[in-house]
Amino acid sequence: MTTLEQAVALQIPGWQERVKTLNKVHGEVDLGPVTVGATIGGMRDLKALVCDTSYLDPLEGIRFRGFTIPEVQALLPRPAAGLEPYPTGLFWLLVTGEVPTAAQVLELESDLRARAEVPAHIYDVLRALPRDTHPMTQFCMAITAMQGSSTFAARYGAGTLPKGGYWQPTLEDSLDLIARLPAVAAFIYRRSFHDGRVIPADPNLDWGANFAHMMGITDAGYHDLMRLYLLLHIDHESGNVSAHAAHLVGSALSDVYLSVSAGMHGLAGPLHGLANQECMKWIEDLMQQLGSNPSPAEVRQYAWDTLKSGRVIPGYGHAVLRKTDPRYFAQREYSLQKGMGSHPVVRIVHLLYDIVPDVLLEQGKAKNPWPNVDAHSGALQVYYGVKEQDFYTVLFGVSRAMGVCAQLIWDRALGMPLERPKSVTLEMLEEAAGIQR
Ligand code: HAX
């Protein structure tokens, strides 16, 4: 049976050759203009990054190595007890481009189990923080604090790592980090919101279900939801803030711990991953004001009040997508399949789908009035009793770390250089635009 490392190793020479040809022979091919609008407008649509783990089409949504979400759900191996595939199977797919066999996923699961011990000082670092420190801040600090165990940093520092070999310790670090994250996140959850008791891993559970178990949740339904959640949030090509931040920091040859931590700092922003927390807070406020069964007219007014106060409606809009996020649909379908539709919060999330896009269209600012992944995820957590909104982005982070790691492994395998775009002054832009001052 081919291991994950062997599967990557086999592919690297062919991919390196493709990069070499593109760079050496076709390096001057024009990919389109760099406009003043893109330069001052957050680089929208600028084709300035390479990412093969996933691709985000504005109308179709995400494809993981060419596969849509329903295809991935149908193709990947799943545990006997669950409806949803192993998220680690998707990590395999992202890293290798190949759909893993059940035996390969089980081998990866067992490898992760063997690597799962978190260095003791990480818990000391977390315990030193006030309990009300935001869980994402704790999560970022824990990841950074694990940096001392980076195989890449140790070998690079010792001068024993040729450039062609960078990817191997990057894979090692990735596997170590991914293996440890559920225990770290569960520790944060239990210390911040519960009795702080550490629940040991269950060797009979898969990586995803174990995370739920260590949070203290025994409901098999939640274990299944956790697999879905970890599957859906894993990767969204490389221009999003978390993946791009990780790639940028990684381009300085900072190791996986430093790079993923950088990505997580970006994920913690309200316009990115924190939107899931913001969204549930917004819905909670709505329910406090209007009760649990508001009329469409009341919800519409509530949405307008948010816009008029200068705030965004969390969970709606996207920098690339121009239709409803298929990750939203996957969660909506799951909630309907599982008969969650009559839960008050789930019902409101579904009602918002009928109202908010029209409100945003009427306002006429947002280029995409449709919901993104964060519009639905919190409601499913609430359904299973996970009501601590401040923790939601950590759930996102455990999943996103896998996608970011898959990207970093390939950054190293392909010898991606230091990222260093050129900045210009505002005056230069004015000159380019023919503006006289
Ligand atoms: N509510 C109100 N206004 C919105 C909006 C929303 N949901 N979405 C976009 N707009 C506004 C923008 O703020 C912008 O206003 P200004 O011109 O006054 O600056 C205008 O519409 C044009 O923005 P855009 O081009 O459509 O969107 P951007 O690419 O600039 O931003 C965002 C994309 C996701 C940041 C934006 O849609 C937003 O703020 N959404 C709400 C927050 C959110 O859900 N974030 C999560 C996104 C998905 C993700 O990364 N998940 O992790």
CSV table of C-alpha atoms and ligand atoms in Angstrom, one decimal:
chain,number,residue,atom,x,y,z
A,1,MET,CA,0.0,0.0,0.0
A,2,THR,CA,1.3,3.5,-0.9
A,3,THR,CA,1.7,5.8,2.1
A,4,LEU,CA,0.9,9.5,1.9
A,5,GLU,CA,4.6,10.4,1.8
A,6,GLN,CA,5.2,7.9,-1.0
A,7,ALA,CA,2.2,9.2,-3.0
A,8,VAL,CA,3.5,12.7,-2.8
A,9,ALA,CA,7.1,11.8,-3.5
A,10,LEU,CA,6.1,9.9,-6.7
A,11,GLN,CA,4.4,13.0,-8.1
A,12,ILE,CA,6.9,15.7,-7.3
A,13,PRO,CA,9.3,15.3,-10.2
A,14,GLY,CA,6.5,15.7,-12.8
A,15,TRP,CA,5.1,18.8,-11.1
A,16,GLN,CA,8.5,20.3,-10.7
A,17,GLU,CA,9.1,19.8,-14.5
A,18,ARG,CA,5.8,21.6,-15.3
A,19,VAL,CA,6.8,24.6,-13.0
A,20,LYS,CA,10.2,24.7,-14.7
A,21,THR,CA,8.8,24.8,-18.2
A,22,LEU,CA,6.2,27.4,-17.3
A,23,ASN,CA,8.8,29.6,-15.6
A,24,LYS,CA,11.6,29.2,-18.1
A,25,VAL,CA,9.7,29.0,-21.4
A,26,HIS,CA,6.4,30.8,-20.8
A,27,GLY,CA,7.4,33.2,-18.0
A,28,GLU,CA,6.4,36.2,-20.1
A,29,VAL,CA,2.8,35.0,-21.0
A,30,ASP,CA,0.4,37.8,-20.0
A,31,LEU,CA,-2.4,36.8,-17.6
A,32,GLY,CA,-4.3,40.0,-17.8
A,33,PRO,CA,-4.0,43.6,-16.7
A,34,VAL,CA,-3.2,44.9,-13.3
A,35,THR,CA,-5.7,47.7,-12.8
A,36,VAL,CA,-5.6,50.6,-10.4
A,37,GLY,CA,-8.9,49.2,-9.0
A,38,ALA,CA,-7.3,45.9,-8.2
A,39,THR,CA,-4.2,47.5,-6.7
A,40,ILE,CA,-6.2,49.7,-4.3
A,41,GLY,CA,-9.1,47.2,-4.0
A,42,GLY,CA,-7.7,44.2,-2.2
A,43,MET,CA,-6.3,42.6,-5.4
A,44,ARG,CA,-9.6,41.2,-6.4
A,45,ASP,CA,-9.4,38.9,-9.5
A,46,LEU,CA,-5.6,39.4,-9.7
A,47,LYS,CA,-4.2,36.0,-10.8
A,48,ALA,CA,-1.1,36.2,-8.6
A,49,LEU,CA,-1.1,32.8,-6.7
A,50,VAL,CA,-0.8,29.2,-7.7
A,51,CYS,CA,-2.8,26.6,-5.9
A,52,ASP,CA,-3.7,23.1,-7.0
A,53,THR,CA,-5.3,21.7,-3.9
A,54,SER,CA,-8.6,23.4,-4.7
A,55,TYR,CA,-10.1,25.9,-7.1
A,56,LEU,CA,-13.0,28.3,-6.4
A,57,ASP,CA,-15.2,29.1,-9.4
A,58,PRO,CA,-17.3,32.2,-8.8
A,59,LEU,CA,-20.5,30.5,-10.0
A,60,GLU,CA,-19.9,26.9,-9.3
A,61,GLY,CA,-18.1,27.2,-5.9
A,62,ILE,CA,-15.3,25.0,-4.6
A,63,ARG,CA,-13.8,22.0,-6.2
A,64,PHE,CA,-11.2,20.0,-4.2
A,65,ARG,CA,-8.7,18.6,-6.7
A,66,GLY,CA,-11.4,18.8,-9.3
A,67,PHE,CA,-14.2,17.3,-7.2
A,68,THR,CA,-17.3,19.1,-6.1
A,69,ILE,CA,-18.6,18.7,-2.5
A,70,PRO,CA,-21.2,16.1,-3.4
A,71,GLU,CA,-18.6,14.2,-5.4
A,72,VAL,CA,-16.2,14.2,-2.5
A,73,GLN,CA,-18.9,13.1,-0.1
A,74,ALA,CA,-19.7,10.2,-2.5
A,75,LEU,CA,-16.1,9.1,-3.3
A,76,LEU,CA,-14.2,9.3,0.0
A,77,PRO,CA,-14.2,6.4,2.5
A,78,ARG,CA,-16.4,6.8,5.5
A,79,PRO,CA,-16.5,5.2,8.9
A,80,ALA,CA,-19.1,2.4,9.3
A,81,ALA,CA,-20.9,4.4,11.9
A,82,GLY,CA,-21.2,7.6,10.0
A,83,LEU,CA,-23.0,9.2,7.0
A,84,GLU,CA,-20.1,11.6,6.3
A,85,PRO,CA,-16.6,10.7,5.1
A,86,TYR,CA,-13.4,10.9,7.1
A,87,PRO,CA,-12.1,14.5,6.8
A,88,THR,CA,-8.6,13.0,6.8
A,89,GLY,CA,-9.5,11.3,3.5
A,90,LEU,CA,-10.0,14.8,2.1
A,91,PHE,CA,-6.6,15.8,3.4
A,92,TRP,CA,-5.2,12.9,1.6
A,93,LEU,CA,-7.0,14.0,-1.6
A,94,LEU,CA,-5.8,17.6,-1.3
A,95,VAL,CA,-2.2,16.5,-0.7
A,96,THR,CA,-2.0,13.8,-3.4
A,97,GLY,CA,-4.7,14.6,-5.9
A,98,GLU,CA,-5.8,11.0,-5.6
A,99,VAL,CA,-8.9,9.6,-3.9
A,100,PRO,CA,-7.6,7.4,-1.1
A,101,THR,CA,-8.6,3.8,-0.4
A,102,ALA,CA,-10.2,3.0,2.9
A,103,ALA,CA,-7.0,1.2,3.9
A,104,GLN,CA,-4.9,4.4,3.1
A,105,VAL,CA,-7.3,6.6,5.2
A,106,LEU,CA,-7.1,4.1,8.1
A,107,GLU,CA,-3.3,4.1,7.9
A,108,LEU,CA,-3.3,7.9,8.0
A,109,GLU,CA,-5.7,7.9,10.9
A,110,SER,CA,-3.4,5.5,12.8
A,111,ASP,CA,-0.4,7.6,12.0
A,112,LEU,CA,-2.2,10.7,13.3
A,113,ARG,CA,-3.2,8.8,16.5
A,114,ALA,CA,0.5,8.0,17.1
A,115,ARG,CA,1.5,11.6,16.7
A,116,ALA,CA,-1.4,13.1,18.8
A,117,GLU,CA,0.4,13.8,22.1
A,118,VAL,CA,0.5,17.5,22.7
A,119,PRO,CA,3.7,18.8,24.3
A,120,ALA,CA,2.9,19.4,28.0
A,121,HIS,CA,4.1,23.1,27.9
A,122,ILE,CA,1.3,23.9,25.5
A,123,TYR,CA,-1.2,23.4,28.3
A,124,ASP,CA,0.9,25.5,30.6
A,125,VAL,CA,0.9,28.3,28.0
A,126,LEU,CA,-2.9,28.1,27.7
A,127,ARG,CA,-3.4,27.9,31.5
A,128,ALA,CA,-1.3,31.0,31.9
A,129,LEU,CA,-3.9,33.0,29.9
A,130,PRO,CA,-7.1,34.4,31.4
A,131,ARG,CA,-9.9,32.0,30.8
A,132,ASP,CA,-11.9,34.6,28.9
A,133,THR,CA,-9.1,35.1,26.4
A,134,HIS,CA,-10.8,34.7,23.0
A,135,PRO,CA,-10.6,31.0,21.9
A,136,MET,CA,-9.0,32.0,18.6
A,137,THR,CA,-6.3,33.9,20.4
A,138,GLN,CA,-5.6,30.9,22.5
A,139,PHE,CA,-5.6,28.7,19.5
A,140,CYS,CA,-3.1,30.9,17.7
A,141,MET,CA,-0.9,31.0,20.7
A,142,ALA,CA,-0.9,27.3,21.2
A,143,ILE,CA,0.1,26.7,17.6
A,144,THR,CA,2.9,29.2,17.8
A,145,ALA,CA,4.0,27.7,21.1
A,146,MET,CA,4.4,24.3,19.4
A,147,GLN,CA,6.9,25.7,17.0
A,148,GLY,CA,9.8,24.4,19.1
A,149,SER,CA,8.9,20.9,17.8
A,150,SER,CA,9.2,21.7,14.2
A,151,THR,CA,11.3,19.1,12.3
A,152,PHE,CA,11.7,21.6,9.4
A,153,ALA,CA,13.1,24.3,11.6
A,154,ALA,CA,15.5,21.9,13.4
A,155,ARG,CA,16.9,20.5,10.2
A,156,TYR,CA,17.1,23.8,8.4
A,157,GLY,CA,18.8,25.3,11.4
A,158,ALA,CA,21.3,22.4,11.5
A,159,GLY,CA,22.1,23.0,7.8
A,160,THR,CA,21.2,19.4,6.9
A,161,LEU,CA,18.3,20.2,4.6
A,162,PRO,CA,18.8,20.6,0.9
A,163,LYS,CA,16.2,22.7,-0.9
A,164,GLY,CA,14.8,19.7,-2.8
A,165,GLY,CA,14.1,18.0,0.5
A,166,TYR,CA,12.1,20.9,2.2
A,167,TRP,CA,8.8,19.2,1.5
A,168,GLN,CA,9.5,16.1,3.7
A,169,PRO,CA,9.9,17.8,7.1
A,170,THR,CA,7.0,20.1,6.0
A,171,LEU,CA,4.8,17.0,5.7
A,172,GLU,CA,6.1,15.7,9.0
A,173,ASP,CA,5.3,19.0,10.7
A,174,SER,CA,1.9,19.1,9.1
A,175,LEU,CA,1.0,15.6,10.3
A,176,ASP,CA,2.2,16.4,13.8
A,177,LEU,CA,0.2,19.6,13.9
A,178,ILE,CA,-3.0,18.1,12.4
A,179,ALA,CA,-2.7,15.2,14.9
A,180,ARG,CA,-2.5,17.5,17.9
A,181,LEU,CA,-5.0,20.2,17.0
A,182,PRO,CA,-8.2,18.4,18.1
A,183,ALA,CA,-6.8,17.9,21.6
A,184,VAL,CA,-5.6,21.5,21.7
A,185,ALA,CA,-8.9,22.9,20.5
A,186,ALA,CA,-10.9,20.6,22.9
A,187,PHE,CA,-8.7,21.8,25.8
A,188,ILE,CA,-9.5,25.4,25.0
A,189,TYR,CA,-13.2,24.6,24.7
A,190,ARG,CA,-13.4,22.7,28.0
A,191,ARG,CA,-11.3,25.3,29.9
A,192,SER,CA,-13.0,28.3,28.5
A,193,PHE,CA,-16.6,27.1,28.8
A,194,HIS,CA,-16.8,24.0,31.0
A,195,ASP,CA,-15.1,22.5,34.0
A,196,GLY,CA,-11.6,22.4,32.4
A,197,ARG,CA,-11.5,18.6,32.8
A,198,VAL,CA,-9.4,17.0,30.0
A,199,ILE,CA,-11.1,14.2,28.3
A,200,PRO,CA,-8.6,11.7,26.9
A,201,ALA,CA,-8.8,10.6,23.3
A,202,ASP,CA,-10.7,7.4,22.5
A,203,PRO,CA,-8.5,5.2,20.4
A,204,ASN,CA,-11.5,3.6,18.7
A,205,LEU,CA,-12.7,6.9,17.2
A,206,ASP,CA,-11.5,8.6,14.1
A,207,TRP,CA,-9.7,11.9,14.1
A,208,GLY,CA,-12.9,13.9,13.5
A,209,ALA,CA,-15.2,12.1,15.9
A,210,ASN,CA,-12.4,12.1,18.5
A,211,PHE,CA,-12.4,15.9,18.4
A,212,ALA,CA,-16.1,16.0,19.3
A,213,HIS,CA,-15.5,13.3,22.0
A,214,MET,CA,-12.7,15.3,23.6
A,215,MET,CA,-15.0,18.4,23.6
A,216,GLY,CA,-17.2,16.2,25.8
A,217,ILE,CA,-19.9,15.4,23.3
A,218,THR,CA,-21.0,11.8,23.0
A,219,ASP,CA,-23.9,12.2,20.6
A,220,ALA,CA,-23.0,10.1,17.5
A,221,GLY,CA,-25.1,12.7,15.5
A,222,TYR,CA,-22.7,15.4,16.5
A,223,HIS,CA,-19.7,13.2,15.6
A,224,ASP,CA,-21.1,12.9,12.1
A,225,LEU,CA,-21.7,16.6,11.9
A,226,MET,CA,-18.2,17.2,13.0
A,227,ARG,CA,-16.9,15.1,10.1
A,228,LEU,CA,-19.0,17.2,7.7
A,229,TYR,CA,-17.9,20.4,9.3
A,230,LEU,CA,-14.2,19.5,9.1
A,231,LEU,CA,-14.7,18.4,5.5
A,232,LEU,CA,-16.5,21.6,4.3
A,233,HIS,CA,-14.1,24.2,5.8
A,234,ILE,CA,-10.8,22.6,4.8
A,235,ASP,CA,-9.7,24.5,1.7
A,236,HIS,CA,-10.9,27.4,-0.5
A,237,GLU,CA,-8.0,27.8,-2.9
A,238,SER,CA,-5.2,30.1,-1.8
A,239,GLY,CA,-6.3,33.7,-2.1
A,240,ASN,CA,-8.5,33.7,1.0
A,241,VAL,CA,-7.0,35.5,4.0
A,242,SER,CA,-6.1,32.4,6.1
A,243,ALA,CA,-4.5,30.4,3.2
A,244,HIS,CA,-2.8,33.5,1.8
A,245,ALA,CA,-1.4,34.6,5.1
A,246,ALA,CA,0.0,31.1,5.7
A,247,HIS,CA,1.5,31.0,2.2
A,248,LEU,CA,3.0,34.4,2.6
A,249,VAL,CA,4.6,33.7,5.9
A,250,GLY,CA,5.7,30.2,4.7
A,251,SER,CA,7.4,31.8,1.7
A,252,ALA,CA,10.0,33.2,4.1
A,253,LEU,CA,10.7,29.5,5.0
A,254,SER,CA,8.9,30.0,8.3
A,255,ASP,CA,7.8,26.5,9.3
A,256,VAL,CA,4.4,25.0,9.4
A,257,TYR,CA,3.6,26.1,13.0
A,258,LEU,CA,4.5,29.7,12.3
A,259,SER,CA,2.7,29.7,8.9
A,260,VAL,CA,-0.5,28.0,10.1
A,261,SER,CA,-0.5,30.3,13.1
A,262,ALA,CA,-0.3,33.3,10.8
A,263,GLY,CA,-3.2,31.9,8.8
A,264,MET,CA,-5.3,31.4,12.0
A,265,HIS,CA,-4.7,35.0,12.9
A,266,GLY,CA,-6.3,35.9,9.6
A,267,LEU,CA,-9.1,33.4,10.1
A,268,ALA,CA,-9.9,35.2,13.4
A,269,GLY,CA,-11.1,38.3,11.5
A,270,PRO,CA,-14.8,39.1,11.4
A,271,LEU,CA,-14.8,39.4,7.6
A,272,HIS,CA,-13.3,35.9,7.3
A,273,GLY,CA,-13.7,33.0,9.7
A,274,LEU,CA,-15.0,34.9,12.7
A,275,ALA,CA,-18.2,35.5,10.6
A,276,ASN,CA,-19.6,32.2,11.9
A,277,GLN,CA,-19.5,33.6,15.4
A,278,GLU,CA,-20.8,37.0,14.3
A,279,CYS,CA,-23.6,35.3,12.4
A,280,MET,CA,-24.9,33.4,15.4
A,281,LYS,CA,-24.6,36.6,17.6
A,282,TRP,CA,-26.6,38.4,15.0
A,283,ILE,CA,-29.3,35.7,15.0
A,284,GLU,CA,-29.3,35.6,18.8
A,285,ASP,CA,-29.9,39.4,18.9
A,286,LEU,CA,-32.6,39.0,16.3
A,287,MET,CA,-34.3,36.4,18.5
A,288,GLN,CA,-34.0,38.5,21.6
A,289,GLN,CA,-35.6,41.4,19.8
A,290,LEU,CA,-38.3,39.5,17.8
A,291,GLY,CA,-38.7,36.2,19.6
A,292,SER,CA,-38.2,32.7,18.2
A,293,ASN,CA,-40.9,32.9,15.5
A,294,PRO,CA,-40.5,36.3,13.8
A,295,SER,CA,-42.5,37.2,10.7
A,296,PRO,CA,-40.7,37.7,7.4
A,297,ALA,CA,-41.5,41.4,7.5
A,298,GLU,CA,-39.8,41.7,11.0
A,299,VAL,CA,-36.7,39.9,9.8
A,300,ARG,CA,-36.5,42.1,6.7
A,301,GLN,CA,-36.7,45.2,8.9
A,302,TYR,CA,-34.0,43.7,11.2
A,303,ALA,CA,-31.7,43.2,8.2
A,304,TRP,CA,-32.3,46.7,7.0
A,305,ASP,CA,-31.6,48.1,10.5
A,306,THR,CA,-28.3,46.3,10.5
A,307,LEU,CA,-27.3,47.8,7.1
A,308,LYS,CA,-28.5,51.3,8.1
A,309,SER,CA,-26.4,51.2,11.3
A,310,GLY,CA,-23.3,50.7,9.0
A,311,ARG,CA,-22.7,47.1,9.8
A,312,VAL,CA,-22.5,44.1,7.4
A,313,ILE,CA,-24.8,41.2,7.5
A,314,PRO,CA,-22.6,38.4,8.6
A,315,GLY,CA,-22.6,35.1,6.6
A,316,TYR,CA,-23.7,36.9,3.4
A,317,GLY,CA,-21.5,38.0,0.5
A,318,HIS,CA,-18.2,36.8,-0.8
A,319,ALA,CA,-15.1,38.2,-2.4
A,320,VAL,CA,-15.1,35.6,-5.2
A,321,LEU,CA,-18.3,33.6,-5.1
A,322,ARG,CA,-21.3,35.0,-7.1
A,323,LYS,CA,-23.9,32.5,-6.0
A,324,THR,CA,-24.9,30.6,-2.9
A,325,ASP,CA,-21.9,28.9,-1.4
A,326,PRO,CA,-22.2,25.1,-2.0
A,327,ARG,CA,-20.8,24.7,1.5
A,328,TYR,CA,-24.0,26.5,2.7
A,329,PHE,CA,-26.2,24.2,0.6
A,330,ALA,CA,-24.4,21.1,2.0
A,331,GLN,CA,-25.2,22.2,5.5
A,332,ARG,CA,-28.8,23.1,4.6
A,333,GLU,CA,-29.3,19.8,3.0
A,334,TYR,CA,-27.8,18.0,6.0
A,335,SER,CA,-30.1,19.9,8.4
A,336,LEU,CA,-33.2,19.0,6.3
A,337,GLN,CA,-32.1,15.3,5.9
A,338,LYS,CA,-31.7,15.0,9.7
A,339,GLY,CA,-35.0,16.7,10.4
A,340,MET,CA,-33.5,19.7,12.0
A,341,GLY,CA,-35.7,22.2,10.0
A,342,SER,CA,-38.1,22.9,12.8
A,343,HIS,CA,-35.4,23.9,15.4
A,344,PRO,CA,-36.0,27.6,16.0
A,345,VAL,CA,-32.4,28.7,15.0
A,346,VAL,CA,-32.3,26.4,12.0
A,347,ARG,CA,-35.7,27.7,10.9
A,348,ILE,CA,-34.5,31.3,11.2
A,349,VAL,CA,-31.3,30.5,9.2
A,350,HIS,CA,-33.6,29.1,6.5
A,351,LEU,CA,-35.9,32.1,6.7
A,352,LEU,CA,-32.9,34.5,6.3
A,353,TYR,CA,-32.1,32.8,3.0
A,354,ASP,CA,-35.5,33.9,1.7
A,355,ILE,CA,-35.0,37.5,2.9
A,356,VAL,CA,-31.4,38.7,3.2
A,357,PRO,CA,-30.4,38.4,-0.5
A,358,ASP,CA,-33.3,40.6,-1.6
A,359,VAL,CA,-32.4,43.2,1.1
A,360,LEU,CA,-28.8,43.2,-0.1
A,361,LEU,CA,-29.8,43.4,-3.7
A,362,GLU,CA,-32.1,46.3,-2.9
A,363,GLN,CA,-29.3,48.1,-1.1
A,364,GLY,CA,-27.2,47.6,-4.2
A,365,LYS,CA,-23.7,47.4,-2.7
A,366,ALA,CA,-22.7,43.8,-2.2
A,367,LYS,CA,-21.6,42.1,-5.4
A,368,ASN,CA,-22.8,38.8,-4.0
A,369,PRO,CA,-26.0,38.9,-1.9
A,370,TRP,CA,-26.0,35.1,-1.3
A,371,PRO,CA,-25.0,33.2,1.9
A,372,ASN,CA,-21.6,31.8,2.5
A,373,VAL,CA,-20.5,28.9,4.6
A,374,ASP,CA,-20.7,30.9,7.9
A,375,ALA,CA,-24.4,31.7,7.5
A,376,HIS,CA,-25.4,28.1,8.4
A,377,SER,CA,-22.6,26.5,10.4
A,378,GLY,CA,-23.5,28.0,13.8
A,379,ALA,CA,-27.1,26.8,13.7
A,380,LEU,CA,-26.0,23.2,13.4
A,381,GLN,CA,-23.7,23.7,16.4
A,382,VAL,CA,-26.6,25.2,18.4
A,383,TYR,CA,-28.8,22.2,17.4
A,384,TYR,CA,-26.3,19.9,19.2
A,385,GLY,CA,-26.0,22.1,22.2
A,386,VAL,CA,-22.6,23.8,21.3
A,387,LYS,CA,-23.8,27.3,22.0
A,388,GLU,CA,-20.5,28.9,22.8
A,389,GLN,CA,-20.2,31.2,19.7
A,390,ASP,CA,-16.7,32.4,20.5
A,391,PHE,CA,-15.5,28.8,19.9
A,392,TYR,CA,-16.9,28.4,16.4
A,393,THR,CA,-13.9,29.8,14.5
A,394,VAL,CA,-11.7,27.4,16.3
A,395,LEU,CA,-13.8,24.6,14.8
A,396,PHE,CA,-13.2,26.2,11.4
A,397,GLY,CA,-9.5,26.6,12.2
A,398,VAL,CA,-8.9,22.9,13.0
A,399,SER,CA,-10.3,22.1,9.5
A,400,ARG,CA,-8.6,25.0,7.6
A,401,ALA,CA,-5.2,24.0,9.1
A,402,MET,CA,-5.4,20.8,7.0
A,403,GLY,CA,-5.9,22.7,3.8
A,404,VAL,CA,-3.2,25.2,4.6
A,405,CYS,CA,-0.8,22.4,5.4
A,406,ALA,CA,-1.6,20.7,2.1
A,407,GLN,CA,-0.8,24.0,0.3
A,408,LEU,CA,2.4,24.5,2.3
A,409,ILE,CA,3.6,20.9,1.5
A,410,TRP,CA,3.2,21.7,-2.2
A,411,ASP,CA,4.7,25.2,-1.9
A,412,ARG,CA,7.9,23.4,-0.6
A,413,ALA,CA,7.7,20.6,-3.1
A,414,LEU,CA,7.5,23.1,-6.0
A,415,GLY,CA,10.2,25.4,-4.5
A,416,MET,CA,7.8,28.4,-4.5
A,417,PRO,CA,9.9,31.5,-3.8
A,418,LEU,CA,9.6,34.3,-1.3
A,419,GLU,CA,6.5,36.3,-1.9
A,420,ARG,CA,7.3,39.9,-2.5
A,421,PRO,CA,4.8,41.9,-4.6
A,422,LYS,CA,5.7,45.5,-5.5
A,423,SER,CA,3.9,48.4,-3.8
A,424,VAL,CA,3.5,51.8,-5.4
A,425,THR,CA,2.7,55.2,-4.0
A,426,LEU,CA,-0.8,56.8,-4.3
A,427,GLU,CA,0.9,59.5,-6.4
A,428,MET,CA,2.2,56.9,-8.8
A,429,LEU,CA,-1.3,55.5,-9.3
A,430,GLU,CA,-2.5,59.1,-9.9
A,431,GLU,CA,0.2,59.6,-12.5
A,432,ALA,CA,-0.7,56.3,-14.2
A,433,ALA,CA,-4.3,57.5,-14.3
A,434,GLY,CA,-3.3,60.8,-15.8
A,435,ILE,CA,-4.4,62.8,-12.8
A,436,GLN,CA,-2.6,66.2,-12.4
A,437,ARG,CA,-2.1,67.3,-8.8
B,1,HAX,N1,-23.6,43.0,4.4
B,1,HAX,C1,-23.5,44.4,4.1
B,1,HAX,N2,-22.7,44.9,3.2
B,1,HAX,C2,-22.0,44.0,2.4
B,1,HAX,C3,-22.1,42.7,2.6
B,1,HAX,C4,-22.9,42.2,3.6
B,1,HAX,N3,-23.0,40.9,3.9
B,1,HAX,N4,-21.2,42.1,1.7
B,1,HAX,C5,-20.7,43.1,1.0
B,1,HAX,N5,-21.1,44.3,1.4
B,1,HAX,C6,-20.7,45.6,1.0
B,1,HAX,C7,-19.2,45.7,1.3
B,1,HAX,O1,-19.0,46.1,2.7
B,1,HAX,C8,-18.8,46.9,0.4
B,1,HAX,O2,-19.3,48.1,0.9
B,1,HAX,P1,-18.4,49.4,0.7
B,1,HAX,O3,-18.5,49.7,-0.7
B,1,HAX,O4,-19.2,50.4,1.6
B,1,HAX,O5,-17.1,49.1,1.2
B,1,HAX,C9,-19.7,46.6,-0.8
B,1,HAX,O6,-20.8,45.7,-0.4
B,1,HAX,C10,-19.0,45.8,-1.9
B,1,HAX,O7,-18.4,44.7,-1.4
B,1,HAX,P2,-18.2,43.3,-2.3
B,1,HAX,O8,-17.2,43.7,-3.3
B,1,HAX,O9,-19.5,42.7,-2.6
B,1,HAX,O10,-17.5,42.4,-1.2
B,1,HAX,P3,-16.0,42.3,-0.8
B,1,HAX,O11,-15.3,41.4,-1.7
B,1,HAX,O12,-15.4,43.6,-0.6
B,1,HAX,O13,-16.1,41.6,0.7
B,1,HAX,C11,-16.9,40.1,2.2
B,1,HAX,C12,-16.4,40.3,0.8
B,1,HAX,C13,-17.1,38.6,2.5
B,1,HAX,C14,-15.9,40.6,3.2
B,1,HAX,C15,-18.3,40.8,2.4
B,1,HAX,O14,-19.2,40.2,1.6
B,1,HAX,C16,-18.7,40.8,3.9
B,1,HAX,O15,-18.3,41.7,4.6
B,1,HAX,N6,-19.6,39.8,4.2
B,1,HAX,C17,-20.1,39.7,5.6
B,1,HAX,C18,-19.0,39.0,6.5
B,1,HAX,C19,-18.8,37.5,6.1
B,1,HAX,O16,-19.8,36.8,6.0
B,1,HAX,N7,-17.6,37.1,5.9
B,1,HAX,C20,-17.3,35.7,5.6
B,1,HAX,C21,-17.0,35.5,4.1
B,1,HAX,C22,-16.7,34.0,3.8
B,1,HAX,C23,-15.5,33.6,4.5
B,1,HAX,O17,-14.4,34.0,4.3
B,1,HAX,N8,-15.7,32.7,5.5
B,1,HAX,O18,-14.7,32.4,6.3
